[in-house]
Amino acid sequence: MGLTSTTVLALSVLCTVLLSLLVVWQWPRLAGRGWRPVVARVGLVCAVQLLLFSSVGLAANKSLLIYGSWADLLGRQDGTGVLGSKAADSPGVHVVGRQKVDVPGAGKPGIGGEVQRIDVQGERSRIVTPAYVYLPPEYFQKGFETKPFPVTVVLTGYPGTAENLIKGLRYPKTSWTLAKEKKTQPMILVMMRPTLVPGRNTQCIDIPDGPQTETFFADDLRRAIGGSYRVGTKPRNWGFIGDSTGGYCALKIALEHPEAYAAGVGLSADYKPDVDADSGDLFHGNKHQERRADLLWALDHLPQGNSSFLVTTSKQGESNLGETKKFIAKVKEPARVSSITLDSGGHNFNTWRREIPPSLQWLSARLAGD
């Protein structure tokens, strides 16, 4: 049973209620003196408290999807790694599984679309990492056999899991619904986490003598997806969206690589990397790369290409309001910027669910399939 399943939460709540009733029923029998009744009372009270906190924690995690699995909760980030120089002998995409989309017609790709679980091997960065690819129904329909589709790369924050993008933020279902309502064009979604190295928040930066995650997202990922799916190869065919650290990546890659991505969306984005115990030393004394990683500095000092940006924040509940306003003010032609500012929100899934539909519509209007 998964960490986010309703069954696990229901069992935890049921056990809490039953144990609480048992304590009330047995309390008179445990009222005696001596160490044994005392230990029994303390043990039962602690057990009830533990189950209660577990139930609250499971309910909060189910709502916010902070952790997507037991392995993620326990820090066992399997399925993610960096290839050595001799390991990446077959760069590209390797499909390892398929699953239904939670929409009407699920199970029939021509009606409900399909989500494929893949492993991506980067040719230049030599990074291998898992991802999910959402293929819209049109991808499987007659008349679209030769049509290239626009692609949007979707990233979680740190340390989120790619499953959160499917279960919690519901990107495939939202994309399917918007296309069904003719509010967006059908798009391929490549969903993954920004963390390409176990236990390290690399934040889409090429680390000297370390993981080349900027190269992976700016070049390798596009090459790999382009070699396996019917997608365009021009910047206007590619968009990028993410939340929190993933939002920073989306803006950074779109800003610094307009030759690769035409548009970037930052939901509650950071505007410079956090250098802490999770990231390790990102720059190794390279001051230029450190300044370049600060998006506000980059807007002032680096050429701005033909890129479009969408940034989101809230008047209350978000800590990035001031920096978002600075980012907007610094964008100059030929680049363009749009924004969504909620009256109130927070750094959480509930806020991002409100922002994702208009963000996908914004992206759809700026991307082309051919």
Short mmCIF file of C-alpha atoms in Angstrom, two decimals, residues 11-320:
data_model
loop_
_atom_site.label_atom_id
_atom_site.label_comp_id
_atom_site.label_asym_id
_atom_site.label_seq_id
_atom_site.Cartn_x
_atom_site.Cartn_y
_atom_site.Cartn_z
CA LEU A 11 -6.26 2.25 8.47
CA SER A 12 -4.26 4.77 10.48
CA VAL A 13 -7.39 6.70 11.46
CA LEU A 14 -9.25 3.47 12.31
CA CYS A 15 -6.39 2.22 14.50
CA THR A 16 -6.26 5.59 16.27
CA VAL A 17 -9.99 5.48 17.05
CA LEU A 18 -9.95 1.83 18.18
CA LEU A 19 -6.90 2.29 20.40
CA SER A 20 -8.42 5.43 21.93
CA LEU A 21 -11.60 3.50 22.77
CA LEU A 22 -9.50 0.68 24.22
CA VAL A 23 -7.64 3.13 26.47
CA VAL A 24 -10.91 4.62 27.75
CA TRP A 25 -12.32 1.14 28.39
CA GLN A 26 -9.23 -0.25 30.11
CA TRP A 27 -8.18 2.86 32.04
CA PRO A 28 -9.92 1.89 35.33
CA ARG A 29 -8.06 -1.45 35.28
CA LEU A 30 -4.75 0.40 34.86
CA ALA A 31 -5.37 2.81 37.73
CA GLY A 32 -3.45 0.77 40.26
CA ARG A 33 -0.11 1.64 41.78
CA GLY A 34 3.20 0.05 40.96
CA TRP A 35 5.52 0.28 38.00
CA ARG A 36 3.57 -2.05 35.72
CA PRO A 37 0.30 -0.03 35.64
CA VAL A 38 2.33 3.18 35.23
CA VAL A 39 4.30 1.74 32.32
CA ALA A 40 1.07 0.44 30.75
CA ARG A 41 -0.63 3.85 31.03
CA VAL A 42 2.38 5.70 29.61
CA GLY A 43 2.71 3.17 26.80
CA LEU A 44 -0.93 3.40 25.78
CA VAL A 45 -0.94 7.22 25.86
CA CYS A 46 2.24 7.30 23.75
CA ALA A 47 0.78 4.79 21.29
CA VAL A 48 -2.39 6.86 20.87
CA GLN A 49 -0.32 10.03 20.36
CA LEU A 50 1.89 8.28 17.80
CA LEU A 51 -1.09 7.02 15.82
CA LEU A 52 -2.75 10.42 16.01
CA PHE A 53 0.31 12.24 14.70
CA SER A 54 0.74 9.57 12.02
CA SER A 55 -2.83 10.10 10.85
CA VAL A 56 -2.41 13.87 10.73
CA GLY A 57 0.90 13.48 8.89
CA LEU A 58 -0.53 11.04 6.37
CA ALA A 59 -3.52 13.33 5.74
CA ALA A 60 -1.27 16.37 5.24
CA ASN A 61 1.06 14.42 2.94
CA LYS A 62 -1.88 13.09 0.93
CA SER A 63 -3.09 16.66 0.40
CA LEU A 64 0.28 18.30 -0.30
CA LEU A 65 2.22 15.25 -1.59
CA ILE A 66 5.43 16.26 0.13
CA TYR A 67 6.59 12.65 -0.21
CA GLY A 68 5.28 10.45 -3.00
CA SER A 69 6.33 7.05 -1.69
CA TRP A 70 7.73 5.17 1.29
CA ALA A 71 11.15 5.14 -0.38
CA ASP A 72 11.02 8.92 -0.77
CA LEU A 73 10.02 9.35 2.87
CA LEU A 74 12.90 7.14 4.02
CA GLY A 75 15.40 8.90 1.75
CA ARG A 76 15.90 5.91 -0.53
CA GLN A 77 15.96 7.77 -3.84
CA ASP A 78 16.38 4.77 -6.07
CA GLY A 79 16.15 4.93 -9.85
CA THR A 80 18.24 8.09 -10.14
CA GLY A 81 21.90 8.29 -10.92
CA VAL A 82 24.81 9.59 -12.96
CA LEU A 83 26.40 7.41 -15.60
CA GLY A 84 30.16 6.99 -15.74
CA SER A 85 32.12 7.65 -18.91
CA LYS A 86 31.77 4.06 -20.13
CA ALA A 87 28.18 3.37 -19.07
CA ALA A 88 26.18 5.58 -21.42
CA ASP A 89 26.63 3.43 -24.51
CA SER A 90 22.98 3.84 -25.57
CA PRO A 91 21.89 7.43 -24.91
CA GLY A 92 18.25 8.23 -25.51
CA VAL A 93 14.88 7.09 -24.16
CA HIS A 94 14.07 3.61 -22.87
CA VAL A 95 10.39 2.90 -22.11
CA VAL A 96 10.05 0.79 -18.97
CA GLY A 97 6.30 0.94 -18.33
CA ARG A 98 2.91 2.37 -19.24
CA GLN A 99 -0.07 3.52 -17.21
CA LYS A 100 -3.54 4.95 -17.71
CA VAL A 101 -4.51 8.59 -17.40
CA ASP A 102 -7.24 9.38 -14.86
CA VAL A 103 -9.74 10.58 -17.48
CA PRO A 104 -12.77 9.16 -19.32
CA GLY A 105 -11.59 6.54 -21.77
CA ALA A 106 -8.66 5.53 -19.60
CA GLY A 107 -7.00 2.42 -20.98
CA LYS A 108 -7.62 3.44 -24.61
CA PRO A 109 -4.72 5.67 -25.71
CA GLY A 110 -6.72 7.13 -28.60
CA ILE A 111 -9.32 8.43 -26.13
CA GLY A 112 -7.57 8.99 -22.80
CA GLY A 113 -3.96 9.28 -23.89
CA GLU A 114 -1.15 7.43 -22.16
CA VAL A 115 1.60 7.97 -19.61
CA GLN A 116 4.87 6.17 -20.29
CA ARG A 117 7.54 5.67 -17.66
CA ILE A 118 10.94 6.08 -19.23
CA ASP A 119 14.62 6.21 -18.45
CA VAL A 120 16.50 9.04 -20.13
CA GLN A 121 20.22 8.75 -20.82
CA GLY A 122 21.98 11.99 -21.67
CA GLU A 123 24.60 11.87 -24.41
CA ARG A 124 26.70 14.87 -23.34
CA SER A 125 26.00 15.02 -19.59
CA ARG A 126 26.10 11.21 -19.23
CA ILE A 127 23.25 11.48 -16.75
CA VAL A 128 20.56 8.82 -16.55
CA THR A 129 17.28 9.57 -14.79
CA PRO A 130 13.66 8.36 -14.77
CA ALA A 131 10.79 10.45 -16.11
CA TYR A 132 7.17 10.20 -17.20
CA VAL A 133 5.90 11.16 -20.65
CA TYR A 134 2.24 12.05 -21.20
CA LEU A 135 1.10 11.44 -24.77
CA PRO A 136 -2.27 13.06 -25.64
CA PRO A 137 -5.00 11.03 -27.37
CA GLU A 138 -4.33 12.74 -30.69
CA TYR A 139 -0.85 11.21 -30.72
CA PHE A 140 -2.49 7.81 -31.33
CA GLN A 141 -5.33 8.90 -33.62
CA LYS A 142 -5.59 8.56 -37.38
CA GLY A 143 -4.71 11.70 -39.25
CA PHE A 144 -1.97 12.59 -36.79
CA GLU A 145 0.52 9.89 -37.80
CA THR A 146 3.05 12.40 -39.12
CA LYS A 147 2.13 15.42 -37.03
CA PRO A 148 4.83 16.70 -34.64
CA PHE A 149 3.57 17.80 -31.23
CA PRO A 150 4.76 20.62 -28.96
CA VAL A 151 6.52 19.53 -25.77
CA THR A 152 6.47 20.96 -22.27
CA VAL A 153 9.03 19.81 -19.73
CA VAL A 154 7.44 19.75 -16.25
CA LEU A 155 9.54 19.75 -13.06
CA THR A 156 8.71 19.30 -9.40
CA GLY A 157 10.36 21.22 -6.61
CA TYR A 158 13.04 19.72 -4.38
CA PRO A 159 12.92 17.00 -3.10
CA GLY A 160 9.63 16.14 -4.82
CA THR A 161 8.96 13.06 -6.93
CA ALA A 162 7.78 12.90 -10.52
CA GLU A 163 4.71 10.98 -9.33
CA ASN A 164 3.57 14.17 -7.61
CA LEU A 165 3.11 15.79 -11.02
CA ILE A 166 0.66 13.04 -11.97
CA LYS A 167 -1.15 12.38 -8.69
CA GLY A 168 -0.99 15.67 -6.80
CA LEU A 169 -0.76 18.38 -9.44
CA ARG A 170 -2.66 16.34 -12.05
CA TYR A 171 -0.79 17.64 -15.10
CA PRO A 172 -1.92 14.89 -17.53
CA LYS A 173 -5.56 15.15 -16.49
CA THR A 174 -5.50 18.95 -16.66
CA SER A 175 -3.81 18.93 -20.07
CA TRP A 176 -6.32 16.37 -21.37
CA THR A 177 -9.27 18.42 -20.07
CA LEU A 178 -8.03 21.73 -21.48
CA ALA A 179 -7.42 20.20 -24.91
CA LYS A 180 -10.85 18.54 -24.81
CA GLU A 181 -12.38 21.95 -24.10
CA LYS A 182 -10.37 23.48 -26.98
CA LYS A 183 -8.57 25.80 -24.59
CA THR A 184 -5.16 24.40 -25.47
CA GLN A 185 -3.61 22.42 -28.28
CA PRO A 186 -2.60 18.81 -27.53
CA MET A 187 0.86 18.76 -25.95
CA ILE A 188 3.36 16.14 -24.87
CA LEU A 189 4.44 16.51 -21.24
CA VAL A 190 7.82 15.28 -20.02
CA MET A 191 7.48 15.08 -16.23
CA MET A 192 10.43 14.66 -13.90
CA ARG A 193 12.22 15.99 -10.85
CA PRO A 194 15.03 18.56 -11.00
CA THR A 195 17.13 16.29 -8.78
CA LEU A 196 19.14 14.16 -11.19
CA VAL A 197 21.63 12.98 -8.59
CA PRO A 198 20.68 10.98 -5.48
CA GLY A 199 20.40 13.19 -2.42
CA ARG A 200 21.73 16.33 -4.08
CA ASN A 201 19.87 19.47 -5.14
CA THR A 202 21.85 20.33 -8.27
CA GLN A 203 19.37 23.06 -9.31
CA CYS A 204 19.96 22.79 -13.08
CA ILE A 205 23.58 23.95 -12.86
CA ASP A 206 26.65 22.52 -14.58
CA ILE A 207 28.80 21.85 -11.53
CA PRO A 208 32.55 21.98 -12.20
CA ASP A 209 33.88 18.40 -12.16
CA GLY A 210 30.37 17.30 -11.18
CA PRO A 211 26.88 16.64 -12.58
CA GLN A 212 26.11 18.63 -15.73
CA THR A 213 22.42 19.15 -15.11
CA GLU A 214 22.08 22.37 -17.12
CA THR A 215 23.50 20.55 -20.14
CA PHE A 216 21.08 17.69 -19.53
CA PHE A 217 17.97 19.91 -19.59
CA ALA A 218 19.16 22.35 -22.26
CA ASP A 219 20.47 19.77 -24.72
CA ASP A 220 20.38 16.08 -23.80
CA LEU A 221 16.71 15.87 -22.84
CA ARG A 222 15.58 17.54 -26.07
CA ARG A 223 17.76 15.23 -28.16
CA ALA A 224 16.54 12.12 -26.34
CA ILE A 225 12.85 12.99 -26.55
CA GLY A 226 13.22 14.15 -30.14
CA GLY A 227 14.76 10.82 -31.08
CA SER A 228 11.87 8.80 -29.65
CA TYR A 229 8.68 10.84 -30.14
CA ARG A 230 7.10 12.95 -32.87
CA VAL A 231 8.12 16.39 -31.68
CA GLY A 232 9.52 19.51 -33.26
CA THR A 233 13.16 20.50 -32.90
CA LYS A 234 12.86 24.28 -32.96
CA PRO A 235 12.66 26.50 -29.84
CA ARG A 236 9.02 27.32 -30.60
CA ASN A 237 8.23 23.62 -30.15
CA TRP A 238 9.49 23.48 -26.54
CA GLY A 239 8.29 24.97 -23.25
CA PHE A 240 9.31 24.54 -19.62
CA ILE A 241 7.27 24.76 -16.40
CA GLY A 242 8.04 23.99 -12.77
CA ASP A 243 7.27 24.90 -9.19
CA SER A 244 9.69 26.17 -6.54
CA THR A 245 13.16 24.84 -7.47
CA GLY A 246 11.61 23.43 -10.64
CA GLY A 247 10.30 26.91 -11.40
CA TYR A 248 13.81 28.31 -11.02
CA CYS A 249 15.04 25.69 -13.49
CA ALA A 250 12.30 26.52 -15.99
CA LEU A 251 13.12 30.23 -15.94
CA LYS A 252 16.88 29.68 -15.93
CA ILE A 253 16.90 27.31 -18.91
CA ALA A 254 14.47 29.45 -20.93
CA LEU A 255 16.47 32.60 -20.13
CA GLU A 256 19.92 31.24 -20.84
CA HIS A 257 18.98 28.88 -23.67
CA PRO A 258 16.52 30.65 -25.99
CA GLU A 259 17.94 28.47 -28.77
CA ALA A 260 16.30 25.50 -27.01
CA TYR A 261 13.11 26.71 -25.28
CA ALA A 262 10.73 29.45 -26.34
CA ALA A 263 8.90 29.78 -23.01
CA GLY A 264 9.42 29.18 -19.32
CA VAL A 265 6.93 29.22 -16.44
CA GLY A 266 7.99 29.59 -12.81
CA LEU A 267 5.29 28.74 -10.24
CA SER A 268 6.39 30.25 -6.91
CA ALA A 269 9.88 30.16 -8.36
CA ASP A 270 13.19 30.80 -6.69
CA TYR A 271 15.37 33.31 -8.52
CA LYS A 272 18.74 32.08 -7.41
CA PRO A 273 19.99 28.70 -6.17
CA ASP A 274 20.09 27.75 -2.52
CA VAL A 275 23.60 26.72 -1.53
CA ASP A 276 23.23 24.50 1.51
CA ALA A 277 23.84 20.98 2.76
CA ASP A 278 21.45 19.57 0.12
CA SER A 279 23.21 21.28 -2.78
CA GLY A 280 26.83 21.04 -1.77
CA ASP A 281 29.36 23.32 -3.47
CA LEU A 282 27.74 24.25 -6.78
CA PHE A 283 30.39 26.58 -8.20
CA HIS A 284 33.79 25.60 -6.76
CA GLY A 285 34.96 29.22 -6.71
CA ASN A 286 33.73 30.11 -10.22
CA LYS A 287 32.31 33.57 -9.50
CA HIS A 288 31.02 34.12 -13.04
CA GLN A 289 28.90 30.97 -12.91
CA GLU A 290 27.69 31.91 -9.44
CA ARG A 291 26.55 35.34 -10.65
CA ARG A 292 25.06 33.84 -13.82
CA ALA A 293 22.95 31.48 -11.68
CA ASP A 294 21.25 34.53 -10.10
CA LEU A 295 18.43 35.21 -12.57
CA LEU A 296 18.08 38.86 -11.55
CA TRP A 297 21.81 39.40 -12.23
CA ALA A 298 21.53 37.48 -15.50
CA LEU A 299 18.70 39.70 -16.74
CA ASP A 300 20.87 42.77 -16.15
CA HIS A 301 24.14 41.44 -17.58
CA LEU A 302 23.41 38.74 -20.16
CA PRO A 303 21.74 39.16 -23.56
CA GLN A 304 18.01 38.49 -23.46
CA GLY A 305 16.80 36.32 -26.31
CA ASN A 306 13.43 35.83 -27.93
CA SER A 307 11.99 34.10 -24.85
CA SER A 308 8.65 34.37 -23.06
CA PHE A 309 8.32 34.06 -19.29
CA LEU A 310 5.38 33.56 -16.96
CA VAL A 311 5.95 34.02 -13.23
CA THR A 312 3.46 33.50 -10.40
CA THR A 313 3.27 34.73 -6.82
CA SER A 314 0.76 35.81 -4.17
CA LYS A 315 0.23 39.07 -2.34
CA GLN A 316 -0.07 37.12 0.89
CA GLY A 317 1.51 33.78 1.73
CA GLU A 318 4.46 33.80 -0.70
CA SER A 319 8.01 34.88 0.10
CA ASN A 320 8.99 35.59 -3.52
#
